[in-house]
Short mmCIF file of C-alpha atoms and ligand atoms in Angstrom, two decimals:
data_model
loop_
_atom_site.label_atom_id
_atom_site.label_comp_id
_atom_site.label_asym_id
_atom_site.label_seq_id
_atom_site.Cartn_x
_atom_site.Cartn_y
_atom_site.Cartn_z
CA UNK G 6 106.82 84.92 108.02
CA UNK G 7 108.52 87.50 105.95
CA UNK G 8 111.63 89.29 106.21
CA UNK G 9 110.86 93.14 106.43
CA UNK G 10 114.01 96.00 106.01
CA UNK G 11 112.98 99.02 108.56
CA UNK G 12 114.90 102.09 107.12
CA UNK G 13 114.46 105.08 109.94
CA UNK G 14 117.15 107.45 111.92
CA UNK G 15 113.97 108.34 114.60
CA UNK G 16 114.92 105.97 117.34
CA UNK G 17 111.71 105.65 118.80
CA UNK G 18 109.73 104.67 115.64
CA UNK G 19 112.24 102.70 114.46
CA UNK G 20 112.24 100.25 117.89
CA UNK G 21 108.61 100.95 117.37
CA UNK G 22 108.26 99.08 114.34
CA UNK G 23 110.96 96.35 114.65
CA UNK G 24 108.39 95.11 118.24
CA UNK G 25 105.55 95.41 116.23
CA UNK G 26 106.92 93.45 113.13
CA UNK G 27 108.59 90.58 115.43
CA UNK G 28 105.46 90.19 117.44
CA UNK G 29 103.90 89.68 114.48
CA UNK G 30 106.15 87.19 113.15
CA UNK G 31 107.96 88.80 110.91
CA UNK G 32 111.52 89.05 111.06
CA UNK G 33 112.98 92.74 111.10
CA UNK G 34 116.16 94.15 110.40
CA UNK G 35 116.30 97.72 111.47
CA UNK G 36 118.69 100.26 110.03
CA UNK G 37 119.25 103.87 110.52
CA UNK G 38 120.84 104.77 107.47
CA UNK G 39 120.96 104.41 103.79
CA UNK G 40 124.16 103.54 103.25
CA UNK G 41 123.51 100.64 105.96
CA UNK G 42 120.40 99.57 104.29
CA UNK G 43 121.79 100.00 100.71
CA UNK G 44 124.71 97.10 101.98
CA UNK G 45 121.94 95.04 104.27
CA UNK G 46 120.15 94.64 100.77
CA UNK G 47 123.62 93.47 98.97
CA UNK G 48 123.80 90.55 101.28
CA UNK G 49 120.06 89.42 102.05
CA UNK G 50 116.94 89.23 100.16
CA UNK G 51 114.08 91.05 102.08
CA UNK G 52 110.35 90.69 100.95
CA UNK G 53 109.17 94.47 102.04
CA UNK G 54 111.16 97.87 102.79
CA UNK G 55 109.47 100.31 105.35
CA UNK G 56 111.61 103.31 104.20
CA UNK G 57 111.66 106.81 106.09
CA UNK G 58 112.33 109.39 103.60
CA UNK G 59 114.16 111.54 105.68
CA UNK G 60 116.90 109.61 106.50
CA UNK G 61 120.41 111.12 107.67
CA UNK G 62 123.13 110.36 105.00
CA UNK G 63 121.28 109.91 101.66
CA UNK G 64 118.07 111.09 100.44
CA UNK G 65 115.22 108.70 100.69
CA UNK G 66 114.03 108.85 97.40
CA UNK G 67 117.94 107.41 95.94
CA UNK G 68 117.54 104.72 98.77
CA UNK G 69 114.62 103.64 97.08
CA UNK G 70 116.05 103.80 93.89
CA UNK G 71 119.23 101.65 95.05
CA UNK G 72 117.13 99.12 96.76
CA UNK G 73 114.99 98.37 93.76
CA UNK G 74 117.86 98.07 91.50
CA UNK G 75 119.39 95.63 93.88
CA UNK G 76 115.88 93.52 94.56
CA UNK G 77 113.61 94.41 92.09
CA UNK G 78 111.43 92.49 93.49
CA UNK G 79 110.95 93.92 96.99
CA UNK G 80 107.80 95.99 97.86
CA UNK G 81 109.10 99.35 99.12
CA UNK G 82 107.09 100.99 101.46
CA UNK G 83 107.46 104.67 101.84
CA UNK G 84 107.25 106.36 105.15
CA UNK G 85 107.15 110.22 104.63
CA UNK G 86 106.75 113.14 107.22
CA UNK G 87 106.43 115.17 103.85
CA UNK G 88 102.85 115.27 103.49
CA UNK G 89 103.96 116.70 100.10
CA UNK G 90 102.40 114.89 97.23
CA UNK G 91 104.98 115.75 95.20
CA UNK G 92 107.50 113.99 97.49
CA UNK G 93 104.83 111.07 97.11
CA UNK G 94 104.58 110.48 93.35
CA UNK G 95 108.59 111.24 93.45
CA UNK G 96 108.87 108.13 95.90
CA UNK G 97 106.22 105.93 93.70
CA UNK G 98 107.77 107.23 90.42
CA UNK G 99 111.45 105.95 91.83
CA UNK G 100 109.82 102.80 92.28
CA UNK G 101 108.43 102.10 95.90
CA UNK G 102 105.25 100.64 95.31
CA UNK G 103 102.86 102.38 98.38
CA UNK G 104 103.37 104.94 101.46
CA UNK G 105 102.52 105.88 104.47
CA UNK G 106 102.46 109.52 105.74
CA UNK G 107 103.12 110.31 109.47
CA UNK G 108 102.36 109.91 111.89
CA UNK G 109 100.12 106.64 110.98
CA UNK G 110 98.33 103.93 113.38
CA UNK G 111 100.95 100.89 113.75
CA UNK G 112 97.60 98.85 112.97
CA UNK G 113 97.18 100.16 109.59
CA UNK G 114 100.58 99.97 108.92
CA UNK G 115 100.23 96.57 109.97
CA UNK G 116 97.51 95.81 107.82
CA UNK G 117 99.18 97.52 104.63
CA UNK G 118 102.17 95.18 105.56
CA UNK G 119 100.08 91.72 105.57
CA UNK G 120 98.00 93.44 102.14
CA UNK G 121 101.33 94.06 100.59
CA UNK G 122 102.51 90.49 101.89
CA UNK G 123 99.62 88.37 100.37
CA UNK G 124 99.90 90.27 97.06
CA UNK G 125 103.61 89.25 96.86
CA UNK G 126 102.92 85.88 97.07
CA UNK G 127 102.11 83.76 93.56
CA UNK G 128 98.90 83.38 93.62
CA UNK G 129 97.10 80.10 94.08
CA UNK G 130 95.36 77.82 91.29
CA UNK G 131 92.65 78.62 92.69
CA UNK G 132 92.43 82.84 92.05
CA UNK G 133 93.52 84.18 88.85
CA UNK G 134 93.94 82.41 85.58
CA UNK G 135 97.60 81.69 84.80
CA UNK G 136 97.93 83.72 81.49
CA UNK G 137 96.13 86.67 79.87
CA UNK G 138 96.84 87.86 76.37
CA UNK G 139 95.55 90.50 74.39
CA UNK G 140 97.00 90.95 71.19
CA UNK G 141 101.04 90.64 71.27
CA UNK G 142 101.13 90.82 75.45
CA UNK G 143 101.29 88.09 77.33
CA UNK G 144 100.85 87.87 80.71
CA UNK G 145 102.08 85.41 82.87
CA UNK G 146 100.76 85.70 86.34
CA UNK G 147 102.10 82.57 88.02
CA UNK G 148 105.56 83.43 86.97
CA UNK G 149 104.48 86.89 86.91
CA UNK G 150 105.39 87.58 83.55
CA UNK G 151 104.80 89.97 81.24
CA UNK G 152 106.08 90.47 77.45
CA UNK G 153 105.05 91.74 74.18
CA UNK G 154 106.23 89.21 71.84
CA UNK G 155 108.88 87.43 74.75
CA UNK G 156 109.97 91.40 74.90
CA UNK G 157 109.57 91.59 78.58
CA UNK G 158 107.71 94.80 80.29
CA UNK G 159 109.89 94.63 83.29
CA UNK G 160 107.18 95.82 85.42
CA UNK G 161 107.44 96.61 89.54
CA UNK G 162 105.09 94.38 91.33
CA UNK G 163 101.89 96.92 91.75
CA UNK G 164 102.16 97.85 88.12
CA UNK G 165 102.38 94.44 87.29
CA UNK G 166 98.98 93.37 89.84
CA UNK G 167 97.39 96.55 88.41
CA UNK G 168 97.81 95.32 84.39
CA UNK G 169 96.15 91.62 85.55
CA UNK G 170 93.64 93.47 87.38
CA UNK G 171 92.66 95.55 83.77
CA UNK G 172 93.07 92.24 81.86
CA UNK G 173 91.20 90.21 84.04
CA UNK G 174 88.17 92.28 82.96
CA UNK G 175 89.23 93.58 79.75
CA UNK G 176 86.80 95.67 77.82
CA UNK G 177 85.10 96.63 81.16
CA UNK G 178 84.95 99.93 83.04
CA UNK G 179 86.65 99.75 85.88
CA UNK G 180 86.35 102.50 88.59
CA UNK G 181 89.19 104.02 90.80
CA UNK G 182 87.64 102.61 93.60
CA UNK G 183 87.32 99.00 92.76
CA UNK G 184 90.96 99.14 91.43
CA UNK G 185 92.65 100.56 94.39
CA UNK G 186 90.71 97.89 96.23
CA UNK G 187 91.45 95.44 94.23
CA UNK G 188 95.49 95.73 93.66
CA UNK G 189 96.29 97.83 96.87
CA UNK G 190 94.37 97.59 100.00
CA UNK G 191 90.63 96.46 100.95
CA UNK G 192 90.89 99.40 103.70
CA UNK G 193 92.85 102.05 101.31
CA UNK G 194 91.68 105.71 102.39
CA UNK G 195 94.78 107.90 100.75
CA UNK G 196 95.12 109.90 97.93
CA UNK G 197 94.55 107.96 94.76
CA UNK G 198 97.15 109.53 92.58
CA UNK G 199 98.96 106.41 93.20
CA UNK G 200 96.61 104.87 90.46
CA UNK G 201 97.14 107.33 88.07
CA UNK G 202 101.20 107.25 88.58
CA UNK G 203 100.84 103.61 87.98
CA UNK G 204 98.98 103.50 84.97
CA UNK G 205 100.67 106.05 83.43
CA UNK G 206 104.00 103.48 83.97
CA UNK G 207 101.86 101.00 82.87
CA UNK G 208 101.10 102.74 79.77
CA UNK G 209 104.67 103.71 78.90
CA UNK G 210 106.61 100.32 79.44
CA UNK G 211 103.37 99.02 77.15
CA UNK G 212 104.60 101.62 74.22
CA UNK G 213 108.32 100.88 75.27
CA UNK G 214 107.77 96.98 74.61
CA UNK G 215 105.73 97.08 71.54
CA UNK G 216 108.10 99.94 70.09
CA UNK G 217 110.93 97.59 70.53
CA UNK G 218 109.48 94.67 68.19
CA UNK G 219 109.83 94.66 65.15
CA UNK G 220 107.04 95.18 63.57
CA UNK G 221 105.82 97.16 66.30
CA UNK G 222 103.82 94.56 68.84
CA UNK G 223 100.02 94.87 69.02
CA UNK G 224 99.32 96.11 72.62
CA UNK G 225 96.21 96.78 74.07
CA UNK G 226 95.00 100.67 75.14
CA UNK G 227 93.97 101.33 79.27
CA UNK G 228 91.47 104.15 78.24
CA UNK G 229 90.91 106.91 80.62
CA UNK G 230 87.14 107.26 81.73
CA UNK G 231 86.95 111.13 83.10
CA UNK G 232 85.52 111.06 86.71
CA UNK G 233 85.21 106.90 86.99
CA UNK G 234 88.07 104.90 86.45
CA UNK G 235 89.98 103.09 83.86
CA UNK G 236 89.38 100.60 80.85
CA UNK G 237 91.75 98.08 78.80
CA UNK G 238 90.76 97.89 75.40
CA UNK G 239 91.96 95.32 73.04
CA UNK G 240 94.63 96.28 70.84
CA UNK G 241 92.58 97.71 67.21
CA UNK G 242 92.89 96.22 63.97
CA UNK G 243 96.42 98.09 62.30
CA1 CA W 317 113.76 110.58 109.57
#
């Protein structure tokens, strides 16, 4: 059972959505506007944010913001009417970590819930390795952890599924497909410049960490392959 935050003014699809998560065993908390989810999120922990972006008082995007600085960990789902994809990589850039344009099937928001759900969980002894390292990073994925020389990244939860993912098969090509399998959804059909807004994060809090050792920590590169995917190199000799 998790505990889900449903941020949406529409009546309708907010009722909607707090019947489907119950029945599903989930325990919802349904609120109509930011302010009121921005003070739910003060007092309780919740494991996953449906967020409409349109929302009455404040703008979606700052909900998401506020949310994530008050549970960093929390997986923020975004639920747009803006099939914009700038409003999209906005949302992801302010830290949600997936979304959902309307109107959508409740079963595939459903099954993006339960994807998001198993993800958040630490994962077993029996799936990935504990630690990878390459050069000065370390990371930790049973605490999910991950520094450059005990300089943490401070990575949001897909960026930080998406680094493992490279590192698990380091020095391998990795195509766009496989990834967005792999750290978002088995049955992911939407635009895929989610991956590229994440790796580009990725990519940055890697530079940020290493530029703030001193000397500057060995990191390794997530090389773009044109028209396929993505590969981690090992950091090169200096
Ligand atoms: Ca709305």
């Amino acid at each position: 059972m998790a505990t889900v935050l449903v941020v949406e003014d529409d009546d309708k699809i907010g009722r909607t959505l707090e019947t489907a998560l119950t029945s599903n065993g989930h325990q919802a908390a349904w609120h109509r506007t930011g302010g009121n989810a921005l003070q739910a999120a003060e007092h309780s922990e919740f494991d996953l944010v449906l967020l409409d972006l349109g929302l009455p008082d404040i703008d979606g995007i700052d909900v998401c913001r506020g949310l994530k600085q008050r549970q960093p960990r929390t997986v923020v789902v975004i639920l747009t009417a803006r099939d914009e994809e700038m409003d999209v990589i906005v949302g992801l850039e302010s830290g949600a970590d997936d979304y959902l344009v309307k109107p959508f099937r409740m079963t595939e928001l459903l099954a993006r819930v339960r994807a998001h759900l198993r993800r958040a969980e630490p994962p077993g002894t029996d799936t990935a390795p504990a630690t990878y390292t390459s050069g000065d990073l370390v990371v930790d994925c049973q605490r999910r952890r991950a520094a450059v020389r005990d300089r943490e990244l401070n990575l949001r939860p897909k960026e930080f599924d998406l680094l493992a993912r490279l590192l698990a098969d380091a020095g391998t090509a990795l195509s766009r497909t496989q990834l967005m399998a792999d750290v978002w959804d088995e049955n992911w059909h939407g635009p895929t410049k989610t991956l590229d807004v994440h790796i580009s994060a990725v990519r940055q809090r890697l530079s940020d960490s290493a530029n703030e050792t001193e000397p500057r920590g060995q990191v390794p590169v997530i090389t773009t392959l044109r028209g396929h995917g993505y590969r981690l190199d090992p950091p090169g000799p200096c």
